mmCIF file of C-alpha atoms and ligand atoms in Angstrom:
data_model
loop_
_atom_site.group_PDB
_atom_site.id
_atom_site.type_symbol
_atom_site.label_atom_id
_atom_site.label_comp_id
_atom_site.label_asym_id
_atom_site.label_seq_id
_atom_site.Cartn_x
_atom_site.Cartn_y
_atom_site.Cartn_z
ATOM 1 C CA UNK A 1120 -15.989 6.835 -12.617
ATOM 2 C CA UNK A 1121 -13.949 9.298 -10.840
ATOM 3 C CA UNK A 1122 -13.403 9.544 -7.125
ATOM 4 C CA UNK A 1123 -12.498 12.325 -5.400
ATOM 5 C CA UNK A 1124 -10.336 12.589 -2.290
ATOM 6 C CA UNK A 1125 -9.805 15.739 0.143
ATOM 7 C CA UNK A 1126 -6.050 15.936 1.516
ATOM 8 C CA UNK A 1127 -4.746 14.861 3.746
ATOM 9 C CA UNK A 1128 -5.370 11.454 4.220
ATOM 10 C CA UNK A 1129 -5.902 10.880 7.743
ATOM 11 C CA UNK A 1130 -5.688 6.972 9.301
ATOM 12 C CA UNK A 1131 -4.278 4.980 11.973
ATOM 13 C CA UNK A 1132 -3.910 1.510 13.860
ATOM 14 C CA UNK A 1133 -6.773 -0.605 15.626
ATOM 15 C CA UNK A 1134 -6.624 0.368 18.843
ATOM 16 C CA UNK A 1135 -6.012 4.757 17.824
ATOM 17 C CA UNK A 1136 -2.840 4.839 19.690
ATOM 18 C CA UNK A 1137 -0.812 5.441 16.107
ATOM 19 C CA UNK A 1138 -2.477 8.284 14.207
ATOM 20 C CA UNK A 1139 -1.124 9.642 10.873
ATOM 21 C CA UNK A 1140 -1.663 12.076 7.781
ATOM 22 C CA UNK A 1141 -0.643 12.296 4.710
ATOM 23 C CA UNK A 1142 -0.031 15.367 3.066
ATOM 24 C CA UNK A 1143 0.340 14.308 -0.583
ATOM 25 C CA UNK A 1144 -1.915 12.475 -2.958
ATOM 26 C CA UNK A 1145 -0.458 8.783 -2.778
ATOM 27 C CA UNK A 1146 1.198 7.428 -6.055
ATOM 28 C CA UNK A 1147 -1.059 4.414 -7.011
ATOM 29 C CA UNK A 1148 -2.901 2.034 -4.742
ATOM 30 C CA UNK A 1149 -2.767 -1.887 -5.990
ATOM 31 C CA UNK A 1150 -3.234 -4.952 -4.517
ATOM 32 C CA UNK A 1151 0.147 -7.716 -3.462
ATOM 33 C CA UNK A 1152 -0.638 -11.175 -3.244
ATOM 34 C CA UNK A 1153 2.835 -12.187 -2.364
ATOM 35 C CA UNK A 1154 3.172 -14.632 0.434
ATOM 36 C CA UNK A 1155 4.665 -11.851 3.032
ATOM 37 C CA UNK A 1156 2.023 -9.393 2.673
ATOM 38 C CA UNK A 1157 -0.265 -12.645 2.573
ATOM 39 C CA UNK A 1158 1.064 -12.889 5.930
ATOM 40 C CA UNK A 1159 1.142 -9.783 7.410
ATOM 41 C CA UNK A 1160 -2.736 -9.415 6.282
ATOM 42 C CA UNK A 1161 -3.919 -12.371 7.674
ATOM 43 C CA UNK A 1162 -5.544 -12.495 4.135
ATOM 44 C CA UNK A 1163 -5.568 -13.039 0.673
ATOM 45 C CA UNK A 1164 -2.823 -9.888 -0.183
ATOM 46 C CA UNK A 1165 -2.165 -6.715 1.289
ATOM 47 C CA UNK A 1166 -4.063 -3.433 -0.394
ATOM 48 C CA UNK A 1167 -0.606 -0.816 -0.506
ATOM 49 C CA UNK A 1168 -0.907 2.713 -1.193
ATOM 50 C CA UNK A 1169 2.576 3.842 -2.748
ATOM 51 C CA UNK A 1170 3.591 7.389 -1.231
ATOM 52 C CA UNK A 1171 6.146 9.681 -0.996
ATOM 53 C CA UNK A 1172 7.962 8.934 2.393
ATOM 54 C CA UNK A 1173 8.146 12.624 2.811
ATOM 55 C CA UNK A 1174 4.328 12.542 2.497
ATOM 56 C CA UNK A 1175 3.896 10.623 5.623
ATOM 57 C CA UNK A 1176 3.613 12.093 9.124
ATOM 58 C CA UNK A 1177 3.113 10.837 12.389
ATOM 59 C CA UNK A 1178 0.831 12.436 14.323
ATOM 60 C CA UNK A 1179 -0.067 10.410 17.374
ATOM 61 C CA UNK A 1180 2.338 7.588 18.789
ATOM 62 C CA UNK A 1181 5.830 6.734 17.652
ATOM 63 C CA UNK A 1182 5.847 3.486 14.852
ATOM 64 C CA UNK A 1183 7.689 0.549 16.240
ATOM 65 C CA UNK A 1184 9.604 -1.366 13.459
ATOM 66 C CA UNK A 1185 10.066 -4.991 12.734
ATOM 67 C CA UNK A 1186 12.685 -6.203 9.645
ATOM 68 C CA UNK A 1187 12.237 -8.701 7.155
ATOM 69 C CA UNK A 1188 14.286 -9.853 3.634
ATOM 70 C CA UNK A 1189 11.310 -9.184 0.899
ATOM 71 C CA UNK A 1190 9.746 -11.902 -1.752
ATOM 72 C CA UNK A 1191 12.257 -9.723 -4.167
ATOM 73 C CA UNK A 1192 15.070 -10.207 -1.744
ATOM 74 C CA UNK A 1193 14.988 -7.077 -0.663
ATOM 75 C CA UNK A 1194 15.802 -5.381 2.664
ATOM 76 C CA UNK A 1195 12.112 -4.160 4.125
ATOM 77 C CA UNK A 1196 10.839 -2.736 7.489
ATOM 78 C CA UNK A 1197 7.760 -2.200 8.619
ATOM 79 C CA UNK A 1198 6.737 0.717 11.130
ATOM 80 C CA UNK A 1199 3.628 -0.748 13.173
ATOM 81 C CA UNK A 1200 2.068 0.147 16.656
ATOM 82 C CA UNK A 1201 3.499 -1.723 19.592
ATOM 83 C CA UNK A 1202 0.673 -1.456 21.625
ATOM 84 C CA UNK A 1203 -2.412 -3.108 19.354
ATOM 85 C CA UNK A 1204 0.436 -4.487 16.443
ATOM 86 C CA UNK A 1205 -1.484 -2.916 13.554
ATOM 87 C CA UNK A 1206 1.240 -2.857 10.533
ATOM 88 C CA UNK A 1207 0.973 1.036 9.134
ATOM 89 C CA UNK A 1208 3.436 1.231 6.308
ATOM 90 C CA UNK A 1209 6.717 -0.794 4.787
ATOM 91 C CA UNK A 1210 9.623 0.856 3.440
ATOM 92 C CA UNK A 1211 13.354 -0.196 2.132
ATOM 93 C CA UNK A 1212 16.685 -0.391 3.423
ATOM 94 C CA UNK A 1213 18.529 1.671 1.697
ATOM 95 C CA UNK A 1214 15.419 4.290 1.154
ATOM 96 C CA UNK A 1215 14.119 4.562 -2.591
ATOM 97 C CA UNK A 1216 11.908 7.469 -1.365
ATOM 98 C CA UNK A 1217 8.521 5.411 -1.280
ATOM 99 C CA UNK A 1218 6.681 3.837 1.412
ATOM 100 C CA UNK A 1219 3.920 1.123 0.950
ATOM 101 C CA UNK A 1220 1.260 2.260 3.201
ATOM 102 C CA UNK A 1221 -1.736 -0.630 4.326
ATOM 103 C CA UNK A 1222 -4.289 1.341 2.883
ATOM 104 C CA UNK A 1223 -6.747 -0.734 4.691
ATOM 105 C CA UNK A 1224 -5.938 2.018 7.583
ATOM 106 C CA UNK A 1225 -7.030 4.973 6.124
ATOM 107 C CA UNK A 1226 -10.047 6.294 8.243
ATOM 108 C CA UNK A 1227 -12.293 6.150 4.583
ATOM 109 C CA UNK A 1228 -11.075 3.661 2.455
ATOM 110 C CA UNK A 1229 -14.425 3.467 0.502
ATOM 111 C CA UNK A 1230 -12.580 5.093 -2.156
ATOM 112 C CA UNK A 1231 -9.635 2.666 -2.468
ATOM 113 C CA UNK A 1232 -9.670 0.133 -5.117
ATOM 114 C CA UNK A 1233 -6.352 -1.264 -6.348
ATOM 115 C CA UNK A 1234 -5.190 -0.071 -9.755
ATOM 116 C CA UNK A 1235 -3.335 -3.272 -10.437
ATOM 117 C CA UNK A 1236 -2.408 -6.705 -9.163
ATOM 118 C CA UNK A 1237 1.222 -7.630 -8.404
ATOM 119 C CA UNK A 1238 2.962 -11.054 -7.505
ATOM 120 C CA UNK A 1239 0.052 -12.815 -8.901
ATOM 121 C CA UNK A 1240 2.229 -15.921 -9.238
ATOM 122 C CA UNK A 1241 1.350 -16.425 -5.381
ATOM 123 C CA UNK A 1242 -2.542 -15.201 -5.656
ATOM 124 C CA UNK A 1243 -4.803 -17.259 -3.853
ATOM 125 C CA UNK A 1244 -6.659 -19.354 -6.568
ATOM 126 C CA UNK A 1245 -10.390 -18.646 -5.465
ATOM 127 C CA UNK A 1246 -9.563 -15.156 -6.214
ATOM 128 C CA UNK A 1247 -11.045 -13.827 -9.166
ATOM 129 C CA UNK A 1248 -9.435 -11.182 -11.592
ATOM 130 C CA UNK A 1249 -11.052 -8.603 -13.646
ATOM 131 C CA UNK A 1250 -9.724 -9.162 -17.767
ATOM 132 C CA UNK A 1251 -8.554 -5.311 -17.671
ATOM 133 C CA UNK A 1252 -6.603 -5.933 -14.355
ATOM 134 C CA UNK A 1253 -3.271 -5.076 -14.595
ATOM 135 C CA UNK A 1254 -1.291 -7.925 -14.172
ATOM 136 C CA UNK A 1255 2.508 -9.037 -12.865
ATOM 137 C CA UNK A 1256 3.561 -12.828 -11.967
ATOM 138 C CA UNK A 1257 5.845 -10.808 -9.586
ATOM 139 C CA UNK A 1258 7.869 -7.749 -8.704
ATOM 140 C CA UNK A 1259 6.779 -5.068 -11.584
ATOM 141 C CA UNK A 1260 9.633 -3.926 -13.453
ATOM 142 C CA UNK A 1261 7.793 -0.837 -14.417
ATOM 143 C CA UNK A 1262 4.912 0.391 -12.346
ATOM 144 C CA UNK A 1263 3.961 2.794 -15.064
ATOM 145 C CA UNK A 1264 0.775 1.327 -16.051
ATOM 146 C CA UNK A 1265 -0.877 0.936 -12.255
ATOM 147 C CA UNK A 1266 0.514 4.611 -11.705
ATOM 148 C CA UNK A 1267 -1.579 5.968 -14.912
ATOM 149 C CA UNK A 1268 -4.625 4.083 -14.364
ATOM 150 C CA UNK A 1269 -4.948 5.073 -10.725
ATOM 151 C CA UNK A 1270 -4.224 8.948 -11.715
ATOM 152 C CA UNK A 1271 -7.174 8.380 -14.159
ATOM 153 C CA UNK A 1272 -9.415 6.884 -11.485
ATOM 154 C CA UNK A 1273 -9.138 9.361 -8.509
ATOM 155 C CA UNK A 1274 -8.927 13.244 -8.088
ATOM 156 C CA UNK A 1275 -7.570 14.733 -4.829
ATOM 157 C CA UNK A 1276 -8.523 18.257 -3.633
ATOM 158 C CA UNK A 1277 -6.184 19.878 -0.437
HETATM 159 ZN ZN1 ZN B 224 -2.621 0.528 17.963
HETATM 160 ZN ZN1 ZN B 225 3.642 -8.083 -1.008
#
């Protein structure tokens, strides 16, 4: 089935003080199960919407930012809101362009379901995955796959 998303996206933090929009329709969702975005979920893995960082305005509230060295070993920050510490969106030091934004803080998120499954290596092992789940014991080399089947699964209308 295909869902269908009016632009922009419009979300925020727990307490409203950090309000955003995004003006583009996000590369792919899918869900990490690494042990930092175990972490930073207080959950099982973190549910990231890639987007273009371009794509991404802040419209209430300027992000605070906290720094970390990535599963991957790479150099990551994430831009959060200092007053209620909701964690927005992660991005890379040097910038590749993307962001990966919690997509648990979109206002709707009844349409988000993750097109794939990365650093399953780390997965907790109650959780269950789907035989057509796209699959990586780690960082995907080639995000390809969870790009195409998430185009295929959602339309987005401005
Ligand atoms: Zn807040
Ligand atoms: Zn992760």
């Amino acid at each position: 089935m295909t869902r269908s998303v009016t632009l922009p996206i419009t979300g925020g933090c727990q307490c409203g003080a950090l309000r955003y929009q995004i003006f583009e329709p996000p590369l792919m969702i899918y869900a990490c199960h690494c042990a930092n975005c175990q972490r930073i979920a207080g959950s099982a893995f973190g549910l990231a919407a890639g987007i273009k960082e371009s794509s991404l305005e802040f419209t209430s509230g300027e992000p605070a930012r906290v720094t970390w060295s990535s599963d991957a070993g790479n150099e990551r920050y994430g831009s959060f809101c200092g007053d209620c510490g909701c964690r927005i969106a992660h991005g890379q030091t040097p910038s590749i362009g993307i962001l990966s934004l919690r997509a648990g803080t979109f206002d709707d998120a009844s349409w988000v379901v993750p097109a794939g499954h990365i650093w399953t290596r780390s997965a907790q092992p109650w959780f269950k995955f789907s035989d057509d789940d796209i699959q990586w014991d780690e960082q995907p080399t080639d995000y390809g796959p969870i790009i195409q089947k998430f185009k295929a699964s959602v339309t987005f209308e401005e």
